[in-house]
């Protein structure tokens, strides 16, 4: 209705000057044939336009004084043709071989690549869609220079990689970049953005591009633009993918016989050395039974991985999008579904509660563009996703509520632990187990199910103000983003078998003994729920934009923008972010480029006096290739640009605790109880007294700041075939909030507020080289990139260390102290008093020998030094090969991460705590003393066991550098004639994969887990990273 | 033309709406300035709050930091690091003290940060309280209480570390962190004494009103002064300086011996004793026998205690292990044979003397009644059952790691559960100062000052023994088991042993052995327990066996090391000798 009204108004206005109709038609082709989707519009009246159809044809009704028609298409040179006297215009579009017109997205706007002076890398939505990974950021890995990623988990709904722009520069927060989707700060999880909706994905990396985001720019900015409708008939695209997922690494545990042999080896080792073993060895009878499987109830031999874990889990992704429009209104509508299944076998099907891991996500987006007048554009975007994440409530030992942990746990789930089922079909158990039968638990213990709803409404209006001065426009944005959710848990949470019966079966007498005599039936489950507080963000922006070229030489462009963001979450104080953004640029014939950017903004997290600050940046570029002396002489170079930037940005992404640190806090005891020292009473009859104490002191602090400088080179040669972009940067983060070290005699050492004292230097470079070539019908491209980011903690008020090697200042973030592994102690070493021994515990041949750094003959904490590598890689390499031949296309991306270490879950290698694996067979023994893979097996903890962090060493912390085939795709497009017959526009079938093959480059992976795993992720979140094999079909109508 | 004007008007109109919307939206939603619900300093010390409610709560909080000695070192009494007891659990933190492996980075009794935090609390209170418009009378009392607490915290530091930095009244902020230097031992003693003198009349008089019981009284101030001077006069500091450099000597005691220090200590103790009428006195023999010193929340003997709600923590932590839920207990601190042997016979004569009537095969009969009040031994009644610490008995079954290592369990401080079937809540308030310890301090100081003990010293011992249940007796030349005429040295031994018995497990022995400079001798000897074997016929045989070692590294362990973290942060701090 409203549309009609607007149209009616418009017609009324226009009809005053209505005189005659001028219709023009034509066919647009390129060298390969008809070119659909070319924009055709009247140059002085851009709202009067259309796009070519599948046959490359168009028809356009022009107004009285048509002047020229403009033809444009991404990747092709634009053309203008004078209409005068013509009714048919046919054109051949020429590819933009030099890529000079390519437009890139920057903060609050766009810029032609040729005149851009900042460090920006981007990837198109099409390329992102080549990866089957469920999380958006995983598709970037190895493809976008300047992005450092690490995928730490494979859990459905939690497999998104940690993503860092140019590495990590801070010790606070996660260093995550700011994510902007269509001008609005994105509050949700980047993994939940459906790649189907993405037009471009751009990473802003230096100060000149991020200063406009001021206080939020220092960690880099990711700008995502979503797809929008184009004029023309409705185009419907349907994509359906079905994938198989499989862990990239599966820990393989030995069977009962082999495990028992190693178990006995550990016991016998101890006995031989006169150590009292903490366990009793298996008898020969038991070994025999394990070996022959003669009595599987008394001597079970269960392959728990096999029994509990599926070889594959399924993933489904389906999308549909519809786009099209008329002159005045265009639309892009998309809906998607993602389903990821978990690896646990479907035990819970019969209990009526699905307790497997799974993730379901529904995405939608509706982008509408309306042009009520020639100069006014309105955009209304609605988008959101609804997700459901499930995990089993298996109630494992301690806080390890995780099946994958349990499978590794020898104390509960050794291969000989218990038979899953007794001969009568009841659950088996061993009375020595503190946890009930695991299959029973996975069947009966229910689930935790997290629901989350994320909604965004984004309304934008752009008004051209050419009547004031040419090139001026105003824009307003109102955005709403809200998310909330709740968790539902259905569980039987008894312990020691108080929830379902399990029996230990005596195979000799045939008798059954119940685990818990109070329970002979399965109890009723408990239901509980919790609501997440939910968050609501409101964002207003108003801006004036100016861009005009004078005399085709002097281009001046400017932006003034006001931005206000109000973030309310539960009972928290509303977080307010407010500020102004300025941009002023000048270029002379696209040759000399100069741009000033600034954000003046603040956040309510800091005290009023310290709330606002200016973040300026300057950048300049010189297109040498535009100079006549160059242009005339070196013809094979299309573009040679040198650019540089320098500026200041800030970060208020400080993770929790740092909000309002300017306020001192006082704690009040609620009723005189609580903390034990607060349990004080006075009076003849004990009367609890209330106390108030100072907690963290207040300190007027401000956000972190970062000075960034960047020098870049862009080179394009051979008609755009070879592209090189190289950037070198230096980032200096200072004012990092950290605690000072203050003498405890001041009385405040435990209540110190953070102060702006930390400093981190982060230097690096990135290069991308791309080559596009063609041999007859074969188009191919090769693209390689390298990203290096090395950080160093320049200052963090570290107390003086007793020994210089313990000093973490000057080391990279995340560095740890550990022993330096020298080899294994030999008998001779043990006898030699000159060779250093540990200060505590006995040491024997076959134990790990560490270097005695201070030379005192004792190995203790004083000998732990900074280990050479942290858990975060500092170098990422990527290589993508692509080709298409007729209807086939192919692409493959190999990715490598270098210079990092992995010290895995304690439990994955700890003898007597962890199930035995192949690696343990190569443990040190007197016979196997030359270069074994593992120290002497023992039943008691010693210097060689990785039971605590105090035993970390370079033996356990392994270099984890890897090379992997990250993604690969082969696609076939069905011939158009063929699909046309069945009424389809196009059809494409493809197979692709993710994490297909992995090689460890430096050291043996002794943990059998994915090299990207987070160091020592022992807890509830461990879930193996996945390989994905995917089959997809894409059909357009 | 018309078209142009219409368009222009329309554009202006839209621009106007856009601008007003943008301004309008932002204008109407001024955010809260911060978390308004937080307690701020202005609210705690509020110039408009005549009740001073939060200010008082701030002061109350400082009370909760008063020393509390129950099972405080990783579940053990500090006395488990002396010859009086050992821990039952292996591998607890107290081992570092017992085994002499204390280090600059590992001290389970490190009190440095905790006391300095508390000193800061007191200083903040003293700095801010004048803002609060409560009456001067209340305010002055509060200030005096805060000053006492501060002095108490300094004393806690002094006995551990020697001279420590004196912060005076300064409230430090993170912006002006100082690199403090340690004040000399003498300056610290003088400071504490001067503070006590300054506030003795500003605090409330004894006895305190019913609702204020537990607050600082005049008696507590005098007691702190007395104890400080007693320590200062003791051999470790007074003539036995262990400092190895001139700087360390200043921190670890006085330059030379001065007998007058003993006099000051005696006078200070007597100050309290002579004014005690109507305020403090020893309990009657009957009440003492009923453990009322520790089980009666308020009694005439306790001068200052760390007060808490009634509970059964001590019973479940230290009680014998041979009882099941709800009387399950951990038996944490096990008294040694060494302590048991220090208790005389019932007539007061040491068991090494035949006149004591001590019988090795019936070792617990005919003993100083305080033995049974301090230690649970085999055969003693507990929860309606006799204690069985013979090998294999219910309280020493030898199949668990949670049982006595010495054959004894702690009895002192526990409720009177001999005839109860179940533990209940009882008062467990750790006595910081009590009248008996003031009497013993007086006796010790006086004896050291005089060339030969005078009647007042004998009287202290007679009073304590009498009320403990050791009668004067009829043996010629002896009263209450003590020789009627003793030399100064004999009297010194008697007083020291009496302190050990009377004040057992009140955290005196640990510090006394140090200030007497006896730790290197006493704490380097084997510790014994009692192995009791029950024959088939039920008869018991007793055998003293060595159960543990204790090590004291001489002389460095006379002082705790200043924590490593502190020395590394503040290079002005001189470390104690040997560390």
PDB file of C-alpha atoms in Angstrom, chain A residues 751-926:
ATOM      1  CA  UNK A 751      43.483  -4.927  45.769  1.00  0.00           C
ATOM      2  CA  UNK A 752      45.372  -3.078  43.122  1.00  0.00           C
ATOM      3  CA  UNK A 753      43.352  -1.654  40.304  1.00  0.00           C
ATOM      4  CA  UNK A 754      44.734  -2.002  36.843  1.00  0.00           C
ATOM      5  CA  UNK A 755      46.778   0.876  35.539  1.00  0.00           C
ATOM      6  CA  UNK A 756      47.616   1.918  32.007  1.00  0.00           C
ATOM      7  CA  UNK A 757      51.108   0.522  32.050  1.00  0.00           C
ATOM      8  CA  UNK A 758      51.478  -2.451  29.745  1.00  0.00           C
ATOM      9  CA  UNK A 759      53.230  -2.178  26.421  1.00  0.00           C
ATOM     10  CA  UNK A 760      53.313  -4.653  23.587  1.00  0.00           C
ATOM     11  CA  UNK A 761      55.150  -4.370  20.314  1.00  0.00           C
ATOM     12  CA  UNK A 762      53.819  -6.331  17.387  1.00  0.00           C
ATOM     13  CA  UNK A 763      55.641  -6.295  14.116  1.00  0.00           C
ATOM     14  CA  UNK A 764      55.049  -8.210  10.980  1.00  0.00           C
ATOM     15  CA  UNK A 765      54.368  -8.279   7.326  1.00  0.00           C
ATOM     16  CA  UNK A 766      52.050  -9.869   4.876  1.00  0.00           C
ATOM     17  CA  UNK A 767      52.271 -10.482   1.208  1.00  0.00           C
ATOM     18  CA  UNK A 768      49.867 -11.816  -1.305  1.00  0.00           C
ATOM     19  CA  UNK A 769      50.787 -12.774  -4.821  1.00  0.00           C
ATOM     20  CA  UNK A 770      48.091 -13.721  -7.275  1.00  0.00           C
ATOM     21  CA  UNK A 771      48.442 -14.850 -10.830  1.00  0.00           C
ATOM     22  CA  UNK A 772      45.592 -15.383 -13.241  1.00  0.00           C
ATOM     23  CA  UNK A 773      46.315 -17.140 -16.450  1.00  0.00           C
ATOM     24  CA  UNK A 774      44.590 -18.699 -19.347  1.00  0.00           C
ATOM     25  CA  UNK A 775      45.533 -21.463 -21.739  1.00  0.00           C
ATOM     26  CA  UNK A 776      42.902 -21.948 -24.376  1.00  0.00           C
ATOM     27  CA  UNK A 777      39.771 -22.836 -22.447  1.00  0.00           C
ATOM     28  CA  UNK A 778      41.594 -23.304 -19.196  1.00  0.00           C
ATOM     29  CA  UNK A 779      41.509 -20.420 -16.791  1.00  0.00           C
ATOM     30  CA  UNK A 780      43.674 -20.823 -13.786  1.00  0.00           C
ATOM     31  CA  UNK A 781      44.817 -18.818 -10.863  1.00  0.00           C
ATOM     32  CA  UNK A 782      47.426 -19.220  -8.205  1.00  0.00           C
ATOM     33  CA  UNK A 783      47.381 -17.196  -5.061  1.00  0.00           C
ATOM     34  CA  UNK A 784      49.860 -17.390  -2.254  1.00  0.00           C
ATOM     35  CA  UNK A 785      50.000 -15.399   0.901  1.00  0.00           C
ATOM     36  CA  UNK A 786      52.063 -15.137   3.992  1.00  0.00           C
ATOM     37  CA  UNK A 787      51.194 -13.385   7.226  1.00  0.00           C
ATOM     38  CA  UNK A 788      53.752 -12.906   9.957  1.00  0.00           C
ATOM     39  CA  UNK A 789      53.025 -11.266  13.261  1.00  0.00           C
ATOM     40  CA  UNK A 790      55.505 -11.316  16.096  1.00  0.00           C
ATOM     41  CA  UNK A 791      54.535  -9.799  19.379  1.00  0.00           C
ATOM     42  CA  UNK A 792      56.658  -8.984  22.348  1.00  0.00           C
ATOM     43  CA  UNK A 793      55.716  -7.818  25.804  1.00  0.00           C
ATOM     44  CA  UNK A 794      57.765  -4.674  26.103  1.00  0.00           C
ATOM     45  CA  UNK A 795      56.645  -3.826  29.604  1.00  0.00           C
ATOM     46  CA  UNK A 796      54.300  -5.278  32.163  1.00  0.00           C
ATOM     47  CA  UNK A 797      55.778  -4.283  35.530  1.00  0.00           C
ATOM     48  CA  UNK A 798      57.210  -7.682  36.091  1.00  0.00           C
ATOM     49  CA  UNK A 799      58.954  -8.032  39.426  1.00  0.00           C
ATOM     50  CA  UNK A 800      62.635  -8.599  39.229  1.00  0.00           C
ATOM     51  CA  UNK A 801      63.290 -12.286  38.725  1.00  0.00           C
ATOM     52  CA  UNK A 802      65.855 -14.196  40.682  1.00  0.00           C
ATOM     53  CA  UNK A 803      67.250 -15.505  37.401  1.00  0.00           C
ATOM     54  CA  UNK A 804      67.245 -13.721  34.073  1.00  0.00           C
ATOM     55  CA  UNK A 805      65.824 -16.704  32.184  1.00  0.00           C
ATOM     56  CA  UNK A 806      62.603 -16.458  34.118  1.00  0.00           C
ATOM     57  CA  UNK A 807      61.872 -12.981  32.843  1.00  0.00           C
ATOM     58  CA  UNK A 808      58.808 -12.813  30.626  1.00  0.00           C
ATOM     59  CA  UNK A 809      59.325  -9.196  29.650  1.00  0.00           C
ATOM     60  CA  UNK A 810      60.524  -9.149  26.091  1.00  0.00           C
ATOM     61  CA  UNK A 811      58.875 -12.484  25.331  1.00  0.00           C
ATOM     62  CA  UNK A 812      55.774 -13.053  23.303  1.00  0.00           C
ATOM     63  CA  UNK A 813      52.322 -13.065  24.838  1.00  0.00           C
ATOM     64  CA  UNK A 814      51.376 -16.470  26.151  1.00  0.00           C
ATOM     65  CA  UNK A 815      54.942 -17.578  26.765  1.00  0.00           C
ATOM     66  CA  UNK A 816      55.349 -20.078  29.530  1.00  0.00           C
ATOM     67  CA  UNK A 817      58.111 -21.169  31.803  1.00  0.00           C
ATOM     68  CA  UNK A 818      59.297 -24.711  31.460  1.00  0.00           C
ATOM     69  CA  UNK A 819      62.259 -26.999  31.735  1.00  0.00           C
ATOM     70  CA  UNK A 820      64.606 -27.520  28.883  1.00  0.00           C
ATOM     71  CA  UNK A 821      64.617 -31.190  27.904  1.00  0.00           C
ATOM     72  CA  UNK A 822      68.060 -32.652  27.395  1.00  0.00           C
ATOM     73  CA  UNK A 823      67.382 -36.332  27.049  1.00  0.00           C
ATOM     74  CA  UNK A 824      66.763 -39.278  29.317  1.00  0.00           C
ATOM     75  CA  UNK A 825      68.743 -40.001  32.439  1.00  0.00           C
ATOM     76  CA  UNK A 826      71.038 -42.974  32.071  1.00  0.00           C
ATOM     77  CA  UNK A 827      72.346 -45.204  34.841  1.00  0.00           C
ATOM     78  CA  UNK A 828      75.628 -43.358  34.556  1.00  0.00           C
ATOM     79  CA  UNK A 829      73.878 -40.009  34.941  1.00  0.00           C
ATOM     80  CA  UNK A 830      72.143 -41.194  38.079  1.00  0.00           C
ATOM     81  CA  UNK A 831      75.414 -42.336  39.577  1.00  0.00           C
ATOM     82  CA  UNK A 832      77.202 -39.142  38.623  1.00  0.00           C
ATOM     83  CA  UNK A 833      76.847 -36.569  41.384  1.00  0.00           C
ATOM     84  CA  UNK A 834      77.919 -33.892  38.948  1.00  0.00           C
ATOM     85  CA  UNK A 835      74.724 -34.307  36.972  1.00  0.00           C
ATOM     86  CA  UNK A 836      71.854 -32.279  38.325  1.00  0.00           C
ATOM     87  CA  UNK A 837      68.862 -34.077  39.823  1.00  0.00           C
ATOM     88  CA  UNK A 838      65.430 -32.867  40.796  1.00  0.00           C
ATOM     89  CA  UNK A 839      65.089 -31.385  44.260  1.00  0.00           C
ATOM     90  CA  UNK A 840      62.083 -33.475  45.150  1.00  0.00           C
ATOM     91  CA  UNK A 841      61.326 -37.090  44.562  1.00  0.00           C
ATOM     92  CA  UNK A 842      63.602 -39.841  43.424  1.00  0.00           C
ATOM     93  CA  UNK A 843      64.977 -39.957  39.938  1.00  0.00           C
ATOM     94  CA  UNK A 844      65.998 -42.985  37.918  1.00  0.00           C
ATOM     95  CA  UNK A 845      67.323 -43.911  34.551  1.00  0.00           C
ATOM     96  CA  UNK A 846      64.665 -43.258  31.945  1.00  0.00           C
ATOM     97  CA  UNK A 847      63.367 -40.080  33.554  1.00  0.00           C
ATOM     98  CA  UNK A 848      63.410 -36.824  31.682  1.00  0.00           C
ATOM     99  CA  UNK A 849      66.637 -34.960  32.155  1.00  0.00           C
ATOM    100  CA  UNK A 850      66.420 -31.213  32.251  1.00  0.00           C
ATOM    101  CA  UNK A 851      69.093 -28.596  32.063  1.00  0.00           C
ATOM    102  CA  UNK A 852      70.294 -27.107  35.297  1.00  0.00           C
ATOM    103  CA  UNK A 853      70.321 -23.482  34.283  1.00  0.00           C
ATOM    104  CA  UNK A 854      71.651 -22.024  37.502  1.00  0.00           C
ATOM    105  CA  UNK A 855      74.205 -24.760  37.897  1.00  0.00           C
ATOM    106  CA  UNK A 856      73.368 -25.563  41.505  1.00  0.00           C
ATOM    107  CA  UNK A 857      73.144 -29.283  40.848  1.00  0.00           C
ATOM    108  CA  UNK A 858      69.429 -29.282  41.609  1.00  0.00           C
ATOM    109  CA  UNK A 859      66.566 -29.232  39.144  1.00  0.00           C
ATOM    110  CA  UNK A 860      63.817 -27.071  40.573  1.00  0.00           C
ATOM    111  CA  UNK A 861      61.613 -24.157  39.606  1.00  0.00           C
ATOM    112  CA  UNK A 862      64.685 -21.939  39.370  1.00  0.00           C
ATOM    113  CA  UNK A 863      65.664 -23.878  36.261  1.00  0.00           C
ATOM    114  CA  UNK A 864      62.465 -23.230  34.413  1.00  0.00           C
ATOM    115  CA  UNK A 865      63.014 -20.766  31.643  1.00  0.00           C
ATOM    116  CA  UNK A 866      60.873 -19.149  29.028  1.00  0.00           C
ATOM    117  CA  UNK A 867      60.056 -21.774  26.446  1.00  0.00           C
ATOM    118  CA  UNK A 868      60.754 -20.880  22.847  1.00  0.00           C
ATOM    119  CA  UNK A 869      57.221 -20.997  21.495  1.00  0.00           C
ATOM    120  CA  UNK A 870      53.792 -19.933  22.669  1.00  0.00           C
ATOM    121  CA  UNK A 871      50.542 -21.630  21.728  1.00  0.00           C
ATOM    122  CA  UNK A 872      49.582 -19.042  19.109  1.00  0.00           C
ATOM    123  CA  UNK A 873      51.270 -19.346  15.715  1.00  0.00           C
ATOM    124  CA  UNK A 874      53.042 -16.253  14.477  1.00  0.00           C
ATOM    125  CA  UNK A 875      53.146 -17.192  10.817  1.00  0.00           C
ATOM    126  CA  UNK A 876      50.353 -18.324   8.562  1.00  0.00           C
ATOM    127  CA  UNK A 877      50.960 -19.394   4.998  1.00  0.00           C
ATOM    128  CA  UNK A 878      48.300 -20.015   2.440  1.00  0.00           C
ATOM    129  CA  UNK A 879      48.353 -21.203  -1.118  1.00  0.00           C
ATOM    130  CA  UNK A 880      45.291 -21.446  -3.303  1.00  0.00           C
ATOM    131  CA  UNK A 881      45.198 -22.990  -6.742  1.00  0.00           C
ATOM    132  CA  UNK A 882      42.128 -22.596  -8.851  1.00  0.00           C
ATOM    133  CA  UNK A 883      41.202 -23.551 -12.359  1.00  0.00           C
ATOM    134  CA  UNK A 884      38.202 -23.801 -14.545  1.00  0.00           C
ATOM    135  CA  UNK A 885      37.842 -25.580 -17.778  1.00  0.00           C
ATOM    136  CA  UNK A 886      34.597 -25.365 -19.638  1.00  0.00           C
ATOM    137  CA  UNK A 887      32.025 -26.503 -17.129  1.00  0.00           C
ATOM    138  CA  UNK A 888      34.481 -27.731 -14.567  1.00  0.00           C
ATOM    139  CA  UNK A 889      36.101 -25.746 -11.865  1.00  0.00           C
ATOM    140  CA  UNK A 890      38.579 -26.695  -9.240  1.00  0.00           C
ATOM    141  CA  UNK A 891      40.185 -25.022  -6.291  1.00  0.00           C
ATOM    142  CA  UNK A 892      42.384 -26.082  -3.449  1.00  0.00           C
ATOM    143  CA  UNK A 893      43.779 -24.194  -0.495  1.00  0.00           C
ATOM    144  CA  UNK A 894      46.727 -25.392   1.496  1.00  0.00           C
ATOM    145  CA  UNK A 895      47.451 -23.680   4.745  1.00  0.00           C
ATOM    146  CA  UNK A 896      50.284 -23.813   7.191  1.00  0.00           C
ATOM    147  CA  UNK A 897      50.851 -22.335  10.632  1.00  0.00           C
ATOM    148  CA  UNK A 898      54.329 -21.971  11.978  1.00  0.00           C
ATOM    149  CA  UNK A 899      56.234 -21.243  15.135  1.00  0.00           C
ATOM    150  CA  UNK A 900      53.953 -22.353  17.861  1.00  0.00           C
ATOM    151  CA  UNK A 901      53.780 -25.108  20.384  1.00  0.00           C
ATOM    152  CA  UNK A 902      51.209 -27.449  21.753  1.00  0.00           C
ATOM    153  CA  UNK A 903      51.246 -28.926  25.192  1.00  0.00           C
ATOM    154  CA  UNK A 904      48.163 -31.007  25.204  1.00  0.00           C
ATOM    155  CA  UNK A 905      45.687 -32.214  27.701  1.00  0.00           C
ATOM    156  CA  UNK A 906      47.326 -33.484  30.822  1.00  0.00           C
ATOM    157  CA  UNK A 907      45.236 -36.568  30.563  1.00  0.00           C
ATOM    158  CA  UNK A 908      46.311 -37.580  27.127  1.00  0.00           C
ATOM    159  CA  UNK A 909      49.756 -38.735  28.165  1.00  0.00           C
ATOM    160  CA  UNK A 910      49.727 -39.183  31.907  1.00  0.00           C
ATOM    161  CA  UNK A 911      50.608 -42.721  32.835  1.00  0.00           C
ATOM    162  CA  UNK A 912      48.118 -44.440  35.174  1.00  0.00           C
ATOM    163  CA  UNK A 913      45.645 -41.651  34.576  1.00  0.00           C
ATOM    164  CA  UNK A 914      45.311 -41.842  30.829  1.00  0.00           C
ATOM    165  CA  UNK A 915      44.574 -44.896  28.745  1.00  0.00           C
ATOM    166  CA  UNK A 916      47.612 -46.265  27.026  1.00  0.00           C
ATOM    167  CA  UNK A 917      48.262 -45.362  23.432  1.00  0.00           C
ATOM    168  CA  UNK A 918      50.744 -46.482  20.830  1.00  0.00           C
ATOM    169  CA  UNK A 919      53.227 -43.899  22.032  1.00  0.00           C
ATOM    170  CA  UNK A 920      53.546 -45.609  25.387  1.00  0.00           C
ATOM    171  CA  UNK A 921      54.835 -48.747  23.749  1.00  0.00           C
ATOM    172  CA  UNK A 922      57.909 -46.778  22.855  1.00  0.00           C
ATOM    173  CA  UNK A 923      58.542 -45.758  26.437  1.00  0.00           C
ATOM    174  CA  UNK A 924      62.009 -45.929  27.873  1.00  0.00           C
ATOM    175  CA  UNK A 925      63.148 -49.289  29.097  1.00  0.00           C
ATOM    176  CA  UNK A 926      66.695 -50.452  29.696  1.00  0.00           C
TER     177      UNK A 926
END
